[in-house]
Short mmCIF file of C-alpha atoms and ligand atoms in Angstrom, two decimals:
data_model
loop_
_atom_site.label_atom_id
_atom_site.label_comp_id
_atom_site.label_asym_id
_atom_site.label_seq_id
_atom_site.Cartn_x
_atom_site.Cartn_y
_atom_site.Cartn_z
CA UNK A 1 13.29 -35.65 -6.92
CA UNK A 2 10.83 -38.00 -5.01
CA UNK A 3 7.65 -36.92 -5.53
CA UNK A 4 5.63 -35.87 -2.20
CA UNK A 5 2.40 -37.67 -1.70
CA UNK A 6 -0.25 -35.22 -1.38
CA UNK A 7 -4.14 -36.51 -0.83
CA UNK A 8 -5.92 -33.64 1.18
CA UNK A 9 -6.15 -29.94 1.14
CA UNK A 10 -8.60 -27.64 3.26
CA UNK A 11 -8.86 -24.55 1.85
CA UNK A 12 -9.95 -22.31 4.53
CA UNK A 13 -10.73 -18.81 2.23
CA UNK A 14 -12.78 -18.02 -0.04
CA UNK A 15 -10.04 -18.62 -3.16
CA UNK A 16 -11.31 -18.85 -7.03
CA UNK A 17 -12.86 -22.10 -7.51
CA UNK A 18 -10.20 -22.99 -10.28
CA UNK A 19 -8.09 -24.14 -7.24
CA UNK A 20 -10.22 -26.70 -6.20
CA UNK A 21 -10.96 -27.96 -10.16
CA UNK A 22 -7.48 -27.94 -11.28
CA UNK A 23 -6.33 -30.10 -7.28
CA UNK A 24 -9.28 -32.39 -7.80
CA UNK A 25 -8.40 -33.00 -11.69
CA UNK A 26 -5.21 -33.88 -10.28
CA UNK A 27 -6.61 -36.49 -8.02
CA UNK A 28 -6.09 -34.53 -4.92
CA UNK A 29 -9.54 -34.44 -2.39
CA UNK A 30 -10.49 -30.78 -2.00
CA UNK A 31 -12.24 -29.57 1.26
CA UNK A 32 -13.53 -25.98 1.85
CA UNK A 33 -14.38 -24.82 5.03
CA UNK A 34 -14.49 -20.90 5.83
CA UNK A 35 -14.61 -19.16 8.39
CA UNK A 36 -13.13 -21.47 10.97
CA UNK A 37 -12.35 -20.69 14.28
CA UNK A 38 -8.81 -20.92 15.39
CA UNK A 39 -9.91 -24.13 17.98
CA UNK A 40 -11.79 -25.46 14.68
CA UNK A 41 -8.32 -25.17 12.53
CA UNK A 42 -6.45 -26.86 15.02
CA UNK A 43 -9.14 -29.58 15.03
CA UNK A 44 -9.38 -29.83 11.51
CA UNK A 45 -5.86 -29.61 10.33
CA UNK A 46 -4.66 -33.04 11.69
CA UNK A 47 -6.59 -34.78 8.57
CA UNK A 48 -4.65 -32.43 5.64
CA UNK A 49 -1.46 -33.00 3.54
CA UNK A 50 -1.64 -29.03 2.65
CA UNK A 51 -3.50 -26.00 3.13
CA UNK A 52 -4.31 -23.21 0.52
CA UNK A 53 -4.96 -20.10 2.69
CA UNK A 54 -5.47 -15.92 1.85
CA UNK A 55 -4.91 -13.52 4.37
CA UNK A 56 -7.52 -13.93 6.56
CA UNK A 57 -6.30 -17.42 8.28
CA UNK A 58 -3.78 -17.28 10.92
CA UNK A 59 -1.79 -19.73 10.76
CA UNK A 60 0.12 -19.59 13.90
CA UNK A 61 2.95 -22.35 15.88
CA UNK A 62 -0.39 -23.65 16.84
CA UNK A 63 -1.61 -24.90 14.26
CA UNK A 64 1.49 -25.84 12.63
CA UNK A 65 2.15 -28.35 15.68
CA UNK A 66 -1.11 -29.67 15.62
CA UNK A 67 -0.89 -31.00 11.68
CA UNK A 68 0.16 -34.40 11.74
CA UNK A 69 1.05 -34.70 7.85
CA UNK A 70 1.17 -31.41 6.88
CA UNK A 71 3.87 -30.84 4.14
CA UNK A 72 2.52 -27.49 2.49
CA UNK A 73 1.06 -24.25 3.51
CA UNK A 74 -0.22 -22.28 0.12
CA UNK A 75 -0.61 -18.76 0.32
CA UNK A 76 -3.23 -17.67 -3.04
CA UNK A 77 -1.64 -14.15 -2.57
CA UNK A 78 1.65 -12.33 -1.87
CA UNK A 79 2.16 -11.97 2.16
CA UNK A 80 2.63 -14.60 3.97
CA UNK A 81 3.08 -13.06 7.15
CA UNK A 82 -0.35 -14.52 8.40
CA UNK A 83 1.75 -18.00 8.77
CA UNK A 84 4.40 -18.67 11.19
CA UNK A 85 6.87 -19.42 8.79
CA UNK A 86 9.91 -20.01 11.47
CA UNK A 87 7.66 -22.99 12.71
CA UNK A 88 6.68 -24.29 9.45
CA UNK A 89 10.29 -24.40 8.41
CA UNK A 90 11.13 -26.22 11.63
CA UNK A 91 8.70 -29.25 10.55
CA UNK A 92 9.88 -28.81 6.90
CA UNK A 93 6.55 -27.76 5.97
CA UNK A 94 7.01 -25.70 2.41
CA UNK A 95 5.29 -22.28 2.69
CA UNK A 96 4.49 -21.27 -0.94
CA UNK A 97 3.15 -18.02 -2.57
CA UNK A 98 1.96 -17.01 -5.96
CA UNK A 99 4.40 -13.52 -6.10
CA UNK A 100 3.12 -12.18 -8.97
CA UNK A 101 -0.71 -13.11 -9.44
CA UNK A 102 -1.99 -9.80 -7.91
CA UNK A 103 0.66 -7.51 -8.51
CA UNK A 104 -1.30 -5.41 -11.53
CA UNK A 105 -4.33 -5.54 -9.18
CA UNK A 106 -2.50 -4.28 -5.90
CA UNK A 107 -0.93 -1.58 -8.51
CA UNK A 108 -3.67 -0.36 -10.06
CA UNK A 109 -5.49 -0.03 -6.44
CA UNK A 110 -2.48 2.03 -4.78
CA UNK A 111 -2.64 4.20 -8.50
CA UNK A 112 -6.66 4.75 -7.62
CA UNK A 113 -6.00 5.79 -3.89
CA UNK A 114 -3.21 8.42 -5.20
CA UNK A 115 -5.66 10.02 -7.51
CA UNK A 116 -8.32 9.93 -5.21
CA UNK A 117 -6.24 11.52 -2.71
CA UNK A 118 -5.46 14.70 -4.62
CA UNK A 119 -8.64 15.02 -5.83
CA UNK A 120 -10.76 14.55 -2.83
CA UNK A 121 -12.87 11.88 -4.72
CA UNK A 122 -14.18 9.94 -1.93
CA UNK A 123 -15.26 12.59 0.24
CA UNK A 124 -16.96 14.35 -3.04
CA UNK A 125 -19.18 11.63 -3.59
CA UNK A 126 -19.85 11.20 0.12
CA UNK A 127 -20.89 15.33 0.27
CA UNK A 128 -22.86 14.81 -2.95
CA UNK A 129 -24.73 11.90 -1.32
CA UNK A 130 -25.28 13.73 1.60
CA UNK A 131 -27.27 16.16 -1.17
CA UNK A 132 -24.55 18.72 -0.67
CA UNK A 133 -22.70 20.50 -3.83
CA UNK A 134 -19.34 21.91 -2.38
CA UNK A 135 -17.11 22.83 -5.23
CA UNK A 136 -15.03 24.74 -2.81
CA UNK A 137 -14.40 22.43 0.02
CA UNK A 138 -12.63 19.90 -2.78
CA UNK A 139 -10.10 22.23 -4.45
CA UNK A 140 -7.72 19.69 -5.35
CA UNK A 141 -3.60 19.42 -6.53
CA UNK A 142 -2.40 18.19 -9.75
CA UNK A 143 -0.46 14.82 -9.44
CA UNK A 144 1.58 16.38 -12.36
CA UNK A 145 5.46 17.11 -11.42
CA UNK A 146 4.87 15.96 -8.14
CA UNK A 147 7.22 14.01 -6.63
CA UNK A 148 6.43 10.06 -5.63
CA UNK A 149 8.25 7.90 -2.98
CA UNK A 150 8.15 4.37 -3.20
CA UNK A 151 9.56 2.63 -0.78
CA UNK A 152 9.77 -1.02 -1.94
CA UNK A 153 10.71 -1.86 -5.32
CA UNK A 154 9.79 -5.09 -5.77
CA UNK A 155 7.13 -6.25 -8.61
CA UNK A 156 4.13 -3.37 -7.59
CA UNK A 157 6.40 -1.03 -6.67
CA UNK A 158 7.71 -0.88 -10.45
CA UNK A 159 3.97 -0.98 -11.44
CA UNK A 160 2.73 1.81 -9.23
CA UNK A 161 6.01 3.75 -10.66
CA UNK A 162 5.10 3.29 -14.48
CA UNK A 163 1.87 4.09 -14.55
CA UNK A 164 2.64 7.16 -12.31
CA UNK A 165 4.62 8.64 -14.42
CA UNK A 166 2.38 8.66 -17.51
CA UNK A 167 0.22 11.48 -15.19
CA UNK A 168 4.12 13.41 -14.76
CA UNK A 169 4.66 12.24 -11.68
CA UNK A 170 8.26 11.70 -10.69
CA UNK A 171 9.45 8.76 -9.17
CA UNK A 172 12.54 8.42 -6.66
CA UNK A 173 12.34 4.84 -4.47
CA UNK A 174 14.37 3.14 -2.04
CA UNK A 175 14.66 -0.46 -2.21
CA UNK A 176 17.32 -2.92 -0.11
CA UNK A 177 17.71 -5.20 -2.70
CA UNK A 178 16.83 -4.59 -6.25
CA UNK A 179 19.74 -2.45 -7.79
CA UNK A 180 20.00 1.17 -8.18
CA UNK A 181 20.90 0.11 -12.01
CA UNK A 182 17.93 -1.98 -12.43
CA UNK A 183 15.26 0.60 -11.13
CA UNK A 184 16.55 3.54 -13.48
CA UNK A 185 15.80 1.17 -16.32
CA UNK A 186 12.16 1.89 -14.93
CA UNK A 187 12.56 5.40 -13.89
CA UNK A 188 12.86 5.21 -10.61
CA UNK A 189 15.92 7.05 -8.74
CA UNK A 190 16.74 5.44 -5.74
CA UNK A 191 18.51 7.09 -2.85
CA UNK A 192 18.75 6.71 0.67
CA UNK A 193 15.55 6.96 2.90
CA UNK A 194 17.12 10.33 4.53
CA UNK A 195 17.27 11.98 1.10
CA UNK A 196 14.19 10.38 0.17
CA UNK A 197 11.42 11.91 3.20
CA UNK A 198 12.23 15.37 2.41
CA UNK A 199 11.55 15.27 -1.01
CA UNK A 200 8.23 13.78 -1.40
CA UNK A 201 4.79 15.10 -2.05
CA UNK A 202 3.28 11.68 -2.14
CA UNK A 203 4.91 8.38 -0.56
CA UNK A 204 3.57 4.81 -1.12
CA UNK A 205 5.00 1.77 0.45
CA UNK A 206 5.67 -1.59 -1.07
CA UNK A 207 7.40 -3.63 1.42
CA UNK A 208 6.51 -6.81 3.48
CA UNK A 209 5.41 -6.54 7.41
CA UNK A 210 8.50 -7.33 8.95
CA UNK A 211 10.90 -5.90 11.93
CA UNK A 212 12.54 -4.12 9.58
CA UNK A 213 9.76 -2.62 7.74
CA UNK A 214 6.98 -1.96 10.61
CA UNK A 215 6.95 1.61 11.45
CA UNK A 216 8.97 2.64 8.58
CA UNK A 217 6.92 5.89 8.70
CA UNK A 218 7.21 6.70 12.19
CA UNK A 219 6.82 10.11 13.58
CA UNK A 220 10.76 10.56 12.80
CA UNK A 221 10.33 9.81 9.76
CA UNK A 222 7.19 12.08 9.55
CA UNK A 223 8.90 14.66 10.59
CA UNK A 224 11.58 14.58 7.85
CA UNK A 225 8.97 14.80 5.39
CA UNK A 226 7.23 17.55 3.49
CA UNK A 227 4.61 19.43 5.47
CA UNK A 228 1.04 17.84 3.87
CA UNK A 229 3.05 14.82 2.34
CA UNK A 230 0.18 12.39 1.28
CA UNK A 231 0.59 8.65 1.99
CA UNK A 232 -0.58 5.73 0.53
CA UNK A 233 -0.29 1.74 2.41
CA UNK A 234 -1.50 -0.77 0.09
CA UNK A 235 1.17 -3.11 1.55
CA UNK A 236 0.53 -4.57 5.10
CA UNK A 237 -1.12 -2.79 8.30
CA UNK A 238 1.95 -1.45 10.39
CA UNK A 239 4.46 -0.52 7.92
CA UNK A 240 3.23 3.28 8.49
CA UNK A 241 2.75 3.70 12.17
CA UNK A 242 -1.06 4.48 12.73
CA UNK A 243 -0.96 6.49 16.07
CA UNK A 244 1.97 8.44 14.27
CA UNK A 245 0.02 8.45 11.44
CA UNK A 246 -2.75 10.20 13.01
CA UNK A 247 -0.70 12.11 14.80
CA UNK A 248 0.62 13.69 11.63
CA UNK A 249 -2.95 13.86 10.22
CA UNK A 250 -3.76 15.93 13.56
CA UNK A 251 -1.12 18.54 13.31
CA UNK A 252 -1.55 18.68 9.15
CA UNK A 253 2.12 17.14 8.79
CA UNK A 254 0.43 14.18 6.61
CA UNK A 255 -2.38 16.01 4.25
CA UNK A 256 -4.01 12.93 3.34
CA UNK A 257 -3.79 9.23 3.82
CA UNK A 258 -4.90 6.34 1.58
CA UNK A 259 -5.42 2.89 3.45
CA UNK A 260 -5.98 -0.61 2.23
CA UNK A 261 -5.06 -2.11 4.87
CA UNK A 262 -4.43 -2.29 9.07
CA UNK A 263 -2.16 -3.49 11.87
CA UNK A 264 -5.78 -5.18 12.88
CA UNK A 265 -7.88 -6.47 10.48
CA UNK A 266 -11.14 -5.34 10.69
CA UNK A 267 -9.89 -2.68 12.50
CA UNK A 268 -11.15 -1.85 16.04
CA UNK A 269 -10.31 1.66 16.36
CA UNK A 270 -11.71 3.86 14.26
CA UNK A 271 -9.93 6.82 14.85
CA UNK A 272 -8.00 6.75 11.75
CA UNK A 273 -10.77 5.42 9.38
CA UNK A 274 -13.04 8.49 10.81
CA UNK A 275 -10.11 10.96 9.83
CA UNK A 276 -11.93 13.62 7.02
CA UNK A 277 -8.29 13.09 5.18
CA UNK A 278 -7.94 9.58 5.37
CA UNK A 279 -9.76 7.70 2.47
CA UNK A 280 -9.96 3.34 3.05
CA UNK A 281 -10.71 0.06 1.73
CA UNK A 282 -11.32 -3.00 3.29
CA UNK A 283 -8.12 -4.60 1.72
CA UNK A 284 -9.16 -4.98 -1.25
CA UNK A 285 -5.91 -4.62 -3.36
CA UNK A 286 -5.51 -8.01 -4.83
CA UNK A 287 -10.12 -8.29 -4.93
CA UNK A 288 -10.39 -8.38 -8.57
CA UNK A 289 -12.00 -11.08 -10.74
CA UNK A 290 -8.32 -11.22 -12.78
CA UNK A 291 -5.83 -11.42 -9.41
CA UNK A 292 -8.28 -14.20 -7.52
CA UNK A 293 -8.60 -16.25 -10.79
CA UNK A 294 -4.48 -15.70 -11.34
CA UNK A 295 -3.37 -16.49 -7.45
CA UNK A 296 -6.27 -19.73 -7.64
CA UNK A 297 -4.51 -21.12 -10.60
CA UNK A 298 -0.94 -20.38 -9.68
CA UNK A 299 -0.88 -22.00 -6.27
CA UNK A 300 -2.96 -24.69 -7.68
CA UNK A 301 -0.74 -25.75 -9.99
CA UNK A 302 2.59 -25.02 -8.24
CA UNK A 303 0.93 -27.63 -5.74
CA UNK A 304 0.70 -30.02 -8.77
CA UNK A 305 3.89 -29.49 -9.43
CA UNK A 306 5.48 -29.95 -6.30
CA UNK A 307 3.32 -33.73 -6.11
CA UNK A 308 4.46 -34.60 -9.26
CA UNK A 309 7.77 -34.03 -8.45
CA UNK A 310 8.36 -31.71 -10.87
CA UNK A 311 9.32 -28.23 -9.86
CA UNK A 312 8.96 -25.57 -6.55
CA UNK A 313 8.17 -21.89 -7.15
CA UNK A 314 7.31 -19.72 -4.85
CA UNK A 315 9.05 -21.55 -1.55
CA UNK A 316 9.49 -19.25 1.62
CA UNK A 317 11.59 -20.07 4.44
CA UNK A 318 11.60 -17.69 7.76
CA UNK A 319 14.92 -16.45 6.51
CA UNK A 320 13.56 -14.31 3.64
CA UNK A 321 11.41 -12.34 5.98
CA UNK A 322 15.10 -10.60 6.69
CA UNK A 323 14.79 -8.91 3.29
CA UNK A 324 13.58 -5.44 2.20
CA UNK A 325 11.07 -7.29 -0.68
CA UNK A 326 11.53 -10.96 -1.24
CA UNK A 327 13.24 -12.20 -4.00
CA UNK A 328 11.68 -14.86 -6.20
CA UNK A 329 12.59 -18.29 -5.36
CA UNK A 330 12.11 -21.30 -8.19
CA UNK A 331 13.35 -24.94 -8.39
CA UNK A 332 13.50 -26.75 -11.46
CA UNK A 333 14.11 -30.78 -11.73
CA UNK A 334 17.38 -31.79 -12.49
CA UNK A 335 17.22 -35.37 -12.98
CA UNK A 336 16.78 -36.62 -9.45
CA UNK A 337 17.90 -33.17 -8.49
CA UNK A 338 16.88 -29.70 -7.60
CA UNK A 339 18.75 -26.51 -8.70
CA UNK A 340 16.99 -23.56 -7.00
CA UNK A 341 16.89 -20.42 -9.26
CA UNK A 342 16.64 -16.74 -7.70
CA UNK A 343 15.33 -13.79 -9.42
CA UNK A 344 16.19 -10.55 -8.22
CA UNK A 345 19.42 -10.78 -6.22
CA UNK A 346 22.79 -10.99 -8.03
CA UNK A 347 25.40 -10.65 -4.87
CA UNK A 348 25.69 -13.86 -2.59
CA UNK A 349 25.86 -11.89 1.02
CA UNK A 350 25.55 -14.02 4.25
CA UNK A 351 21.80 -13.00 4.27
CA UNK A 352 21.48 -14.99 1.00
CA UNK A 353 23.26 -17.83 2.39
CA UNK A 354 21.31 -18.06 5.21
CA UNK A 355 18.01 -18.29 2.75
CA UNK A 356 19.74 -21.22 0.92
CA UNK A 357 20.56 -22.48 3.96
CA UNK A 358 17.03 -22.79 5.14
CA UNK A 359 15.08 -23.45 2.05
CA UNK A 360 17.27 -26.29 1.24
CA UNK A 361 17.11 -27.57 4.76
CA UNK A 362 13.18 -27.93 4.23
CA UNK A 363 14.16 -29.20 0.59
CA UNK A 364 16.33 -32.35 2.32
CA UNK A 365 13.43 -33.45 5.10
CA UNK A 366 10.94 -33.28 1.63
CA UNK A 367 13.37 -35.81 -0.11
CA UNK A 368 15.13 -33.03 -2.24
CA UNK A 369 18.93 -32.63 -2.68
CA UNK A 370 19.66 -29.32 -4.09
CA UNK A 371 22.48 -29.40 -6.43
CA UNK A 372 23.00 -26.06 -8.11
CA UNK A 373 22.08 -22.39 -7.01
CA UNK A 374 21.62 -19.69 -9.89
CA UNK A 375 20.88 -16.18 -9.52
CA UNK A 376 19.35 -13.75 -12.56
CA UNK A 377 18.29 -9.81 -11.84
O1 HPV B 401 -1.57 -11.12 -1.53
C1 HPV B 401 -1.46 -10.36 -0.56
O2 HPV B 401 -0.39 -10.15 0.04
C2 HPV B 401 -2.66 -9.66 -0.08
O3 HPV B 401 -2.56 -8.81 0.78
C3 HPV B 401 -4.00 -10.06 -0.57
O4 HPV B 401 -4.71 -10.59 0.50
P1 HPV B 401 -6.04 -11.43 0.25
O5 HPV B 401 -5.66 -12.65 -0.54
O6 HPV B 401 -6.98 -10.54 -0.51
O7 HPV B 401 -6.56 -11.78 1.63
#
């Protein structure tokens, strides 16, 4: 496996600064810029080799066409639906995450909102500010043998579902990939999304933003649920319907909503923000001191790895953005040689093909040949 000459990064967010240490112990020249317009991006991005990137850069067609030696896109997070990945697999850019560095974090954040939600936390300490003391107003529910839907049973997914059960909760889940089998081993009981609506008191959804996923809760699906069914989105803006979602808030369908994060980002409308039963964050499930250090590091040193020509995790290619969660995607060096290794899908459909297909296409224009393709659940 020819190693890939590397030199430059921008990294245009504010990621931990044991990114930049661990690239510029490894000879690579670190620049940080923030902030950046998307006409200063397109300016800048000619002069980089890669880019290390959070949530808050777009990086659209754009700016893909406008990087002259661009050869990776790192995303210190999860999502990477802020990047055109369909145009950086065209150029045979690699678009990398870190999958698991803020999975507790996003976890324990979607765990907080539930609580909060049937306890009225938030809006407590808001009346109590306000110098009020309203034990009435706040009469909450027990989270005890109440039933949770997760939708989305990836790595948080089975996080949120653990630690959800230690307060009684049960847990039933839907998930397109991840086996039925797997998931019980975890507690989860997975069943079709019909048989799942009507059945919850409290659904949280742990999916990617993708055609498939956005408006997942619509009002259909809204409408199938429990009357006062509380919801929780620490996943991506869009994957519950907001004007539905308010809609259902209106008419007391939904009882409650928790929200970490928005189809626009800050959001403009403030309709659903304003909503006395909607409690929100400014996306702030993978802010901790623990996930930032974890996601700085990881893509730091997968980038190290890929320039010394010594192994790939985390590689995306537009393909995978077909899937229900993504599977975890890993090379390791065989001699000259790459064999990719897949967590989390045991069955070869056409899907998965196509995901070779593509990932090893933008392996061959980087130099690699990909010998071997393993999967493990
Ligand atoms: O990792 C993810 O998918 C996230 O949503 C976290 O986004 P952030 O890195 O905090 O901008």
């Amino acid at each position: 496996m020819a190693p890939i000459s590397i030199k430059r990064i921008l990294i245009s967010e504010s990621v931990d600064p044991c990114c930049k240490k661990i690239l510029q112990e490894n000879g690579i020249q670190v620049t940080e810029k923030q902030n950046m317009s998307k006409d200063d991006l397109i300016a800048e991005i000619k002069d980089y080799d890669g880019l290390v990137v959070r949530s808050a850069t777009k990086v659209t067609a754009d700016v893909i066409n406008a990087a002259l030696n661009l050869k990776i896109i790192g995303r210190a997070g999860t999502g990477v639906d802020n990047v055109d990945v369909d145009a950086a697999t065209i150029k045979g850019i690699i678009v990398m995450n870190t999958p698991s560095g803020n999975t507790i974090s996003a976890a324990e954040l979607t765990c907080t909102l539930l609580m909060s939600l049937s306890r009225y936390v938030p809006q407590a300490a808001m009346s109590m500010k306000a110098g009020n003391w309203d034990r009435k107003k706040f009469m909450g529910t027990e989270l005890y043998g109440k039933i949770l839907g997760i939708v989305g049973l990836g790595r948080i997914g089975k996080e949120v579902a653990t630690r959800m059960q230690s307060f009684g909760m049960k847990t039933i889940g839907y998930d397109p990939i991840t086996p039925p089998e797997v998931t019980a081993t975890w507690g989860v009981e997975q069943m079709s999304l019909e048989q799942l609506w009507p059945q919850c008191d409290y659904i949280t959804v742990h999916t990617p933003l993708m055609p498939s996923t956005a408006g997942l809760l619509n009002d259909t699906s809204f409408a199938k649920c429990k009357k006062g069914v509380k919801v929780v989105n620490c996943a991506r803006g869009g994957i519950i319907d907001e004007d539905a979602l308010l809609r259902a808030l209106e008419s007391r369908q939904c009882g409650g909503a928790g929200l970490d994060v928005f189809v626009e980002e800050p959001p403009k409308n403030h309709a659903l923000v304003n909503h006395p039963n909607v409690i929100s964050c400014p996306h702030l499930g993978a802010s901790t001191k623990e996930a930032q250090a974890r996601c700085g590091q990881d893509i730091a040193l997968q980038i190290v790895d890929m320039v010394m020509g010594k192994s790939l995790v985390g590689a995306t290619t537009r393909k995978m953005l077909s899937y229900g969660s993504f599977p975890t995607m890993q090379t390791e060096k065989v001699g000259h040689n790459i064999k990719i290794i897949t967590l989390g899908i045991n069955t070869l459909s056409n899907e998965n093909v196509s995901i070779y297909t593509d990932l090893v296409l933008v392996l061959h224009v980087q130099g690699y040949k990909v010998i071997e393709v393993d999967m493990y659940i």
